Amino acid sequence: MSLVDPALDPFSLADPTQRADCGHESGDHLCISVDSWWADLNYYLSAIPFLAMVDSGIMGISSDNVTFLPPSKDQMNFCYNVSSCYSSFPDTMKKWNKFYQQVKSYSRNFDDLLNYLWVAHVSSLKVVHEKFHSRLQHYSKQEAEFESSRALFVDYLAPPLFPSALIRTYGLQRGLPTQMLVSGNKAPFISDFTGFQNTVLLGVNFLHKVYKYTGK
């Protein structure tokens, strides 16, 4: 199962404030900026699930043996080991742990597992929305809208238990932008996007507008 956002454009992980060259061609293009909304999103969709998996015992290693290094700033926005994640985000850690316990039990059918998976995934997304919403101000209006729209779209995928196996997820990702959106990009008229990408972007943004004005 693959739910981590792939950050298709490598510059989505770069410093959006332009105050540093982290992730940009002028600097270390492998650098991941702590100021990147996409990087922060992927941290919470990978680090917390991984630490919860360690805590569940499914990997057979002690939670005391796993600690991530903190970023150079904003250290309080993240957690780095099982105990600190439980202290900062107990509800999300419990939901991920519960999912892994169901995986270990071998007694649940696939739909049941999907339910636990999506509950945990949405919980991680909620943390990102609450902690990093201010990051969106560093992006173009179009990119910030897409980031919010895509997060909302995931909320709509959860109730029907979209099967997030790798092949299905890959097929869905093909419709997503492969580059950061800039001023002037307006779906379905973005020339270097495929027709499918233009259509998906238009639909996702429309969904966000409907939610914004109706709350549904």
Coordinates of C-alpha atoms in Angstrom, one line a residue:
M1 CA 0.0 0.0 0.0
S2 CA 1.4 3.4 -1.0
L3 CA -0.1 6.6 0.3
V4 CA 2.9 8.9 0.5
D5 CA 2.7 11.8 -1.8
P6 CA 5.5 11.4 -4.4
A7 CA 6.4 15.0 -4.9
L8 CA 6.6 14.5 -8.7
D9 CA 8.4 17.8 -9.2
P10 CA 11.8 17.7 -7.3
F11 CA 11.5 21.4 -6.7
S12 CA 8.4 20.7 -4.6
L13 CA 10.8 19.8 -1.8
A14 CA 12.9 22.9 -2.3
D15 CA 12.8 26.0 -0.1
P16 CA 9.7 27.9 -1.3
T17 CA 10.7 31.1 0.5
Q18 CA 13.7 31.5 -1.8
R19 CA 15.7 32.6 1.2
A20 CA 18.0 29.5 0.9
D21 CA 19.2 27.5 -2.1
C22 CA 18.1 24.2 -0.5
G23 CA 16.7 22.0 -3.2
H24 CA 17.3 24.5 -6.0
E25 CA 19.6 24.1 -9.0
S26 CA 21.9 26.8 -7.5
G27 CA 22.5 24.8 -4.4
D28 CA 22.2 21.2 -3.2
H29 CA 19.5 19.8 -5.4
L30 CA 19.1 16.8 -3.1
C31 CA 18.4 19.0 -0.1
I32 CA 14.9 18.7 1.4
S33 CA 13.7 22.0 2.9
V34 CA 11.9 22.1 6.2
D35 CA 9.9 25.0 4.8
S36 CA 8.5 22.9 2.0
W37 CA 4.8 22.1 2.6
W38 CA 5.2 19.0 0.4
A39 CA 8.2 17.8 2.4
D40 CA 6.4 18.4 5.7
L41 CA 3.4 16.4 4.3
N42 CA 5.5 13.5 3.3
Y43 CA 7.3 13.4 6.7
Y44 CA 4.0 12.9 8.5
L45 CA 2.9 10.3 5.9
S46 CA 6.1 8.3 6.3
A47 CA 7.9 9.0 9.6
I48 CA 4.9 8.6 11.9
P49 CA 3.6 5.5 10.2
F50 CA 7.1 4.0 10.3
L51 CA 7.5 4.7 14.0
A52 CA 4.1 3.3 14.7
M53 CA 5.1 0.2 12.8
V54 CA 8.2 -0.1 14.9
D55 CA 6.1 0.3 18.1
S56 CA 3.6 -2.3 17.0
G57 CA 6.4 -4.9 17.0
I58 CA 5.8 -5.9 13.4
M59 CA 9.4 -5.2 12.5
G60 CA 10.9 -7.1 15.5
I61 CA 13.1 -4.2 16.6
S62 CA 13.0 -2.2 19.8
S63 CA 11.6 1.3 19.6
D64 CA 14.5 2.5 21.6
N65 CA 16.8 1.8 18.6
V66 CA 15.1 4.2 16.2
T67 CA 15.5 8.0 16.4
F68 CA 15.4 10.5 13.5
L69 CA 17.7 13.5 13.3
P70 CA 15.9 16.8 13.7
P71 CA 16.0 19.6 11.0
S72 CA 18.0 22.7 11.4
K73 CA 15.0 24.7 12.6
D74 CA 11.3 24.3 13.6
Q75 CA 12.3 21.2 15.6
M76 CA 9.1 21.5 17.7
N77 CA 6.9 20.9 14.6
F78 CA 8.1 17.3 14.3
C79 CA 8.7 14.2 16.4
Y80 CA 11.7 11.9 16.1
N81 CA 11.1 8.6 18.0
V82 CA 8.2 6.6 19.3
S83 CA 7.9 8.2 22.7
S84 CA 8.1 11.8 21.3
C85 CA 5.5 11.0 18.6
Y86 CA 3.1 9.6 21.2
S87 CA 3.7 12.6 23.4
S88 CA 3.0 15.1 20.5
F89 CA 0.5 13.2 18.4
P90 CA -1.1 10.4 20.6
D91 CA -4.3 10.0 18.6
T92 CA -2.5 9.7 15.2
M93 CA 0.1 7.2 16.6
K94 CA -2.6 5.1 18.2
K95 CA -4.5 4.9 14.9
W96 CA -1.4 3.9 13.0
N97 CA -0.5 1.3 15.6
K98 CA -4.1 -0.1 15.5
F99 CA -3.7 -0.5 11.7
Y100 CA -0.5 -2.5 12.1
Q101 CA -2.0 -4.6 14.9
Q102 CA -4.8 -5.6 12.4
V103 CA -2.1 -6.4 9.9
K104 CA -0.4 -8.7 12.4
S105 CA -3.7 -10.5 13.3
Y106 CA -4.2 -11.9 9.8
S107 CA -7.9 -12.1 10.8
R108 CA -9.2 -9.0 8.9
N109 CA -10.3 -8.9 5.3
F110 CA -8.9 -6.4 2.9
D111 CA -11.8 -3.8 3.3
D112 CA -11.3 -3.9 7.1
L113 CA -7.6 -3.2 6.7
L114 CA -8.3 -0.4 4.3
N115 CA -10.7 1.2 6.8
Y116 CA -8.0 1.2 9.5
L117 CA -5.4 2.5 7.0
W118 CA -7.5 5.4 5.8
V119 CA -8.5 6.4 9.3
A120 CA -4.8 6.6 10.2
H121 CA -3.8 8.3 7.0
V122 CA -6.5 11.0 7.3
S123 CA -5.3 11.6 10.9
S124 CA -1.8 12.2 9.7
L125 CA -3.1 14.7 7.1
K126 CA -5.1 16.5 9.8
V127 CA -1.8 17.1 11.7
V128 CA -0.2 18.6 8.6
H129 CA -3.1 20.9 7.9
E130 CA -3.1 22.2 11.5
K131 CA 0.7 22.7 11.8
F132 CA 1.8 23.8 8.3
H133 CA -1.1 25.8 6.8
S134 CA 1.0 28.9 7.0
R135 CA 3.6 27.4 4.6
L136 CA 1.1 27.8 1.8
Q137 CA 1.7 31.6 1.7
H138 CA 5.2 30.9 0.2
Y139 CA 3.7 29.4 -3.0
S140 CA 1.8 30.8 -6.0
K141 CA -1.9 31.1 -5.5
Q142 CA -2.4 28.3 -8.0
E143 CA 0.0 25.9 -6.2
A144 CA -1.4 26.8 -2.8
E145 CA -4.9 26.1 -4.0
F146 CA -3.9 22.8 -5.5
E147 CA -2.2 21.7 -2.3
S148 CA -5.3 22.4 -0.3
S149 CA -7.5 20.9 -3.0
R150 CA -5.5 17.7 -3.1
A151 CA -5.6 17.3 0.6
L152 CA -9.4 17.6 0.5
F153 CA -9.6 15.1 -2.3
V154 CA -7.9 12.5 -0.1
D155 CA -10.7 13.1 2.5
Y156 CA -13.2 12.1 -0.2
L157 CA -11.2 9.0 -1.1
A158 CA -11.2 7.7 2.5
P159 CA -15.0 6.9 3.0
P160 CA -15.3 4.6 0.0
L161 CA -12.0 2.9 1.0
F162 CA -10.1 3.5 -2.2
P163 CA -7.7 0.5 -2.5
S164 CA -4.3 2.2 -2.3
A165 CA -2.3 -0.7 -3.7
L166 CA 0.8 0.6 -5.6
I167 CA -0.6 -0.1 -9.2
R168 CA -3.9 1.7 -8.4
T169 CA -2.2 4.6 -6.7
Y170 CA 0.2 5.0 -9.7
G171 CA -2.7 5.2 -12.0
L172 CA -4.3 7.9 -9.9
Q173 CA -1.0 9.8 -9.6
R174 CA -0.7 10.0 -13.4
G175 CA -3.4 12.7 -13.4
L176 CA -1.5 14.9 -11.0
P177 CA 0.7 17.9 -12.0
T178 CA 4.3 16.9 -12.6
Q179 CA 5.6 20.4 -11.9
M180 CA 4.9 23.2 -9.4
L181 CA 2.0 25.5 -10.5
V182 CA 2.9 29.1 -11.2
S183 CA 1.0 32.3 -11.8
G184 CA -0.9 32.0 -15.0
N185 CA -1.5 28.3 -14.8
K186 CA -5.2 27.7 -15.3
A187 CA -6.7 24.3 -15.9
P188 CA -7.8 23.0 -18.4
F189 CA -5.6 25.3 -20.4
I190 CA -2.1 24.5 -19.2
S191 CA -0.1 23.8 -22.4
D192 CA 2.5 21.5 -21.0
F193 CA 0.0 19.3 -19.1
T194 CA -1.6 16.3 -20.6
G195 CA -5.4 16.4 -21.2
F196 CA -5.8 14.0 -18.3
Q197 CA -3.7 16.2 -15.9
N198 CA -5.7 19.3 -16.9
T199 CA -9.0 17.5 -16.3
V200 CA -7.9 16.1 -12.9
L201 CA -6.6 19.5 -11.8
L202 CA -9.8 21.2 -12.9
G203 CA -11.9 18.6 -11.1
V204 CA -9.9 18.7 -7.9
N205 CA -9.9 22.5 -7.7
F206 CA -13.7 22.5 -8.4
L207 CA -14.2 20.1 -5.5
H208 CA -12.3 22.5 -3.3
K209 CA -14.4 25.5 -4.3
V210 CA -17.6 23.6 -3.7
Y211 CA -16.4 22.6 -0.2
K212 CA -15.2 26.2 0.5
Y213 CA -18.6 27.7 -0.2
T214 CA -20.9 24.9 1.1
G215 CA -18.8 23.1 3.7
K216 CA -19.7 19.7 2.1

